[in-house]
Coordinates of C-alpha atoms in Angstrom, one line a residue:
M1 CA 53.6 155.8 30.0
N2 CA 56.8 156.2 32.0
K3 CA 56.6 158.6 34.9
Y4 CA 60.3 159.1 35.6
K5 CA 62.1 162.2 34.3
V6 CA 65.2 162.0 36.5
I7 CA 67.5 159.1 37.2
L8 CA 69.9 159.2 40.1
W9 CA 72.8 156.9 39.6
D10 CA 75.2 155.5 42.2
I11 CA 78.7 155.3 40.9
D12 CA 80.8 152.7 42.7
G13 CA 79.5 149.2 42.3
T14 CA 76.8 150.3 40.0
L15 CA 78.0 152.3 37.0
L16 CA 81.6 151.4 37.7
D17 CA 83.2 148.2 38.9
F18 CA 84.6 149.4 42.2
S19 CA 86.3 146.1 43.0
E20 CA 88.6 146.5 39.9
A21 CA 89.5 150.0 40.9
E22 CA 90.1 149.1 44.5
R23 CA 92.3 146.2 43.6
A24 CA 94.5 148.3 41.2
A25 CA 94.7 151.3 43.5
I26 CA 95.8 149.3 46.6
R27 CA 98.5 147.4 44.6
T28 CA 99.8 150.7 43.2
C29 CA 100.0 152.2 46.6
F30 CA 101.7 149.1 48.1
K31 CA 104.5 149.6 45.5
K32 CA 104.7 153.4 46.1
F33 CA 105.0 152.9 49.9
E34 CA 107.2 149.8 49.5
L35 CA 105.0 147.6 51.6
G36 CA 105.8 144.4 49.8
T37 CA 103.5 142.1 47.9
C38 CA 99.7 142.7 48.1
T39 CA 98.0 139.4 47.7
D40 CA 94.4 138.7 46.7
E41 CA 93.7 137.5 50.2
M42 CA 95.0 140.8 51.6
I43 CA 92.7 142.8 49.3
K44 CA 89.8 140.7 50.3
S45 CA 90.6 141.4 54.0
Y46 CA 90.9 145.1 53.3
S47 CA 87.6 145.2 51.4
A48 CA 85.7 143.6 54.3
I49 CA 87.2 146.2 56.7
N50 CA 86.4 149.0 54.3
I51 CA 82.7 148.0 54.0
K52 CA 82.4 147.8 57.7
Y53 CA 83.7 151.3 58.1
W54 CA 81.4 152.8 55.4
E55 CA 78.4 151.1 56.9
A56 CA 79.2 152.6 60.3
L57 CA 79.4 156.0 58.6
E58 CA 76.0 155.4 57.0
R59 CA 74.6 154.8 60.4
G60 CA 76.1 158.0 61.7
E61 CA 78.4 156.2 64.1
I62 CA 81.8 157.6 62.9
S63 CA 83.1 160.5 60.8
K64 CA 84.2 160.2 57.2
E65 CA 87.7 161.2 58.3
R66 CA 87.8 158.2 60.6
V67 CA 86.6 156.0 57.8
L68 CA 89.3 157.0 55.4
V69 CA 92.2 156.6 57.8
G70 CA 90.8 154.1 60.3
R71 CA 90.2 151.4 57.7
F72 CA 93.8 151.4 56.7
E73 CA 95.1 151.6 60.3
E74 CA 93.0 148.5 61.1
F75 CA 94.1 146.7 57.8
F76 CA 97.8 147.5 58.4
A77 CA 97.6 146.3 62.0
S78 CA 96.0 143.0 60.8
E79 CA 98.8 142.5 58.3
G80 CA 101.7 143.6 60.6
L81 CA 102.4 146.7 58.5
D82 CA 103.5 150.2 59.5
G83 CA 100.3 152.0 60.7
S84 CA 102.0 155.4 60.6
K85 CA 101.7 155.3 56.8
A86 CA 97.9 155.1 56.9
T87 CA 97.2 158.7 56.4
A88 CA 99.6 159.2 53.4
F89 CA 98.5 155.9 52.0
N90 CA 94.9 157.0 52.0
E91 CA 95.7 160.3 50.3
E92 CA 97.5 158.5 47.5
Y93 CA 94.7 155.8 47.3
Q94 CA 92.1 158.5 46.7
L95 CA 94.0 159.6 43.6
R96 CA 94.7 156.1 42.3
L97 CA 91.1 155.0 42.6
A98 CA 90.2 157.0 39.5
D99 CA 93.0 155.4 37.4
T100 CA 90.9 152.3 36.7
C101 CA 87.4 153.0 35.3
V102 CA 85.7 149.8 34.3
F103 CA 82.0 150.1 33.3
R104 CA 79.4 147.6 34.4
D105 CA 77.1 146.1 31.7
N106 CA 77.8 148.7 29.0
A107 CA 76.7 151.4 31.4
F108 CA 78.3 154.2 29.5
E109 CA 76.4 153.5 26.3
I110 CA 73.2 153.1 28.2
I111 CA 73.5 156.4 29.9
E112 CA 74.5 158.1 26.7
D113 CA 71.4 156.6 25.0
L114 CA 69.1 157.7 27.9
N115 CA 70.7 161.1 27.8
N116 CA 69.8 161.4 24.1
R117 CA 66.2 160.4 24.9
G118 CA 65.8 163.3 27.3
Y119 CA 66.3 161.7 30.7
R120 CA 68.0 164.0 33.2
Q121 CA 70.7 161.9 34.9
Y122 CA 72.7 162.6 38.0
A123 CA 75.4 160.9 40.1
V124 CA 74.7 160.5 43.8
T125 CA 77.7 159.2 45.7
N126 CA 79.3 158.9 49.2
G127 CA 82.8 158.7 47.7
T128 CA 85.3 161.4 48.5
Y129 CA 85.3 164.6 46.4
V130 CA 88.9 164.0 45.1
A131 CA 88.2 160.4 44.0
Q132 CA 84.8 160.9 42.5
E133 CA 85.6 164.1 40.6
R134 CA 88.5 162.3 38.9
K135 CA 86.4 159.2 38.2
L136 CA 83.7 161.2 36.5
K137 CA 86.3 163.0 34.4
N138 CA 88.4 159.9 33.6
S139 CA 85.4 157.8 32.7
G140 CA 83.7 160.5 30.6
L141 CA 80.6 160.5 32.7
D142 CA 81.1 164.2 33.5
K143 CA 80.1 164.8 29.8
L144 CA 76.9 162.9 30.1
L145 CA 75.5 163.5 33.5
V146 CA 73.8 166.8 34.3
D147 CA 75.6 167.0 37.7
A148 CA 77.1 165.0 40.5
F149 CA 75.9 165.1 44.2
I150 CA 79.0 164.1 46.2
S151 CA 78.7 163.7 49.9
D152 CA 82.0 165.4 50.7
Y153 CA 80.7 168.6 49.0
I154 CA 77.2 168.3 50.5
G155 CA 78.4 167.6 54.0
H156 CA 76.1 164.6 54.5
E157 CA 76.1 161.0 53.4
K158 CA 73.5 158.7 51.8
P159 CA 71.0 157.6 53.2
S160 CA 70.5 160.7 55.3
M161 CA 67.6 163.0 54.4
E162 CA 70.0 165.9 54.5
F163 CA 71.8 164.4 51.5
F164 CA 68.6 164.1 49.5
D165 CA 67.4 167.5 50.6
A166 CA 70.5 168.8 48.7
V167 CA 69.5 166.7 45.7
F168 CA 66.0 168.1 45.7
E169 CA 67.3 171.6 46.0
G170 CA 69.8 171.1 43.2
I171 CA 67.4 169.6 40.6
E172 CA 64.9 172.2 39.4
G173 CA 61.5 171.3 38.0
A174 CA 61.3 167.8 39.5
T175 CA 59.8 166.3 42.6
A176 CA 60.5 162.9 44.3
A177 CA 57.7 161.4 42.3
D178 CA 59.6 162.2 39.1
M179 CA 62.8 160.5 40.2
I180 CA 64.2 157.0 40.6
I181 CA 67.5 156.1 42.3
V182 CA 69.6 153.2 41.0
G183 CA 72.2 151.6 43.2
D184 CA 73.8 148.5 44.5
S185 CA 73.8 149.4 48.2
L186 CA 70.7 148.6 50.2
T187 CA 71.9 150.6 53.2
S188 CA 72.8 153.8 51.3
D189 CA 71.1 153.9 47.9
I190 CA 67.8 152.0 48.6
I191 CA 67.2 153.1 52.2
G192 CA 68.2 156.6 51.1
G193 CA 65.5 156.5 48.4
N194 CA 63.1 155.2 51.0
N195 CA 63.9 158.0 53.4
A196 CA 63.4 160.6 50.6
G197 CA 60.2 159.1 49.1
I198 CA 62.0 158.2 45.8
D199 CA 61.3 155.0 43.9
T200 CA 64.2 152.6 44.1
C201 CA 65.9 150.3 41.6
W202 CA 68.3 147.9 43.4
Y203 CA 71.1 146.8 41.1
N204 CA 71.8 143.3 42.5
P205 CA 74.2 141.5 40.0
F206 CA 75.3 138.9 42.7
K207 CA 71.7 138.0 43.6
T208 CA 72.2 138.8 47.3
T209 CA 69.4 138.8 49.8
N210 CA 67.6 141.9 51.1
S211 CA 68.3 141.3 54.8
V212 CA 67.9 144.9 55.9
G213 CA 64.2 145.5 55.2
A214 CA 64.8 148.1 52.5
K215 CA 61.8 148.8 50.3
V216 CA 62.8 147.9 46.7
T217 CA 60.5 149.2 43.9
Y218 CA 62.5 147.3 41.2
E219 CA 65.3 144.9 41.2
I220 CA 67.7 144.3 38.3
D221 CA 70.9 142.3 37.9
N222 CA 72.1 144.0 34.7
I223 CA 72.1 147.7 34.0
K224 CA 70.4 147.2 30.7
Q225 CA 67.3 146.1 32.5
I226 CA 66.8 149.8 33.3
Y227 CA 64.9 149.9 30.0
E228 CA 62.3 147.5 31.4
V229 CA 62.0 149.7 34.5
L230 CA 61.5 152.8 32.4
N231 CA 59.1 150.9 30.0
I232 CA 61.0 151.9 26.9
Q233 CA 62.7 150.0 24.1
S234 CA 66.4 149.2 24.8
C235 CA 69.3 150.3 22.7
Q236 CA 71.4 147.7 20.9
V237 CA 74.4 147.3 23.2

């Protein structure tokens, strides 16, 4: 018998393909700010810088405000671009991130099916309020998920206990033992689950190595494998 009543879903890199959204948003912003051609190599460079800043935020080393602007300041400097445009570029980028919503592994249909089976499903995300609210609406996830816990609104990031305290407070009639968190990030989703005493499901489609010592309860490389974790028959998607 399955013990989970509540599923906490990460959004970027788990339910939605963040790389596709990132690529499209940056190229749109390059055109708007007349910064010339944005190559695949430039996007790859930016992505590495972006990950570095978010991981520093997860460790509590910098503020989110510094992440949002600092990543573009560093990226622009590395490419010889005008760093004075970083703040305005970031503001536009937050809006454009939600223009491209590509689901991973039939995630929408899977969440819809689990919703119909009575599972209570929530989003848990470190993304900005502006970007994530628009993503949820544009993707249709806002109609399926009970609610979304967004770090901007909470005031704390995954993997902090303060973030998960807000999750526990916002979900009535369920304890940590009733929940499972599903996400692609070891440092925010899985360690966050560890901190909160929640079972974890690491979505690892690229078969990377767990090099941070996070305790993984389950590991999957396709969202559809959540049915195996829940020990129920899968839907036909």
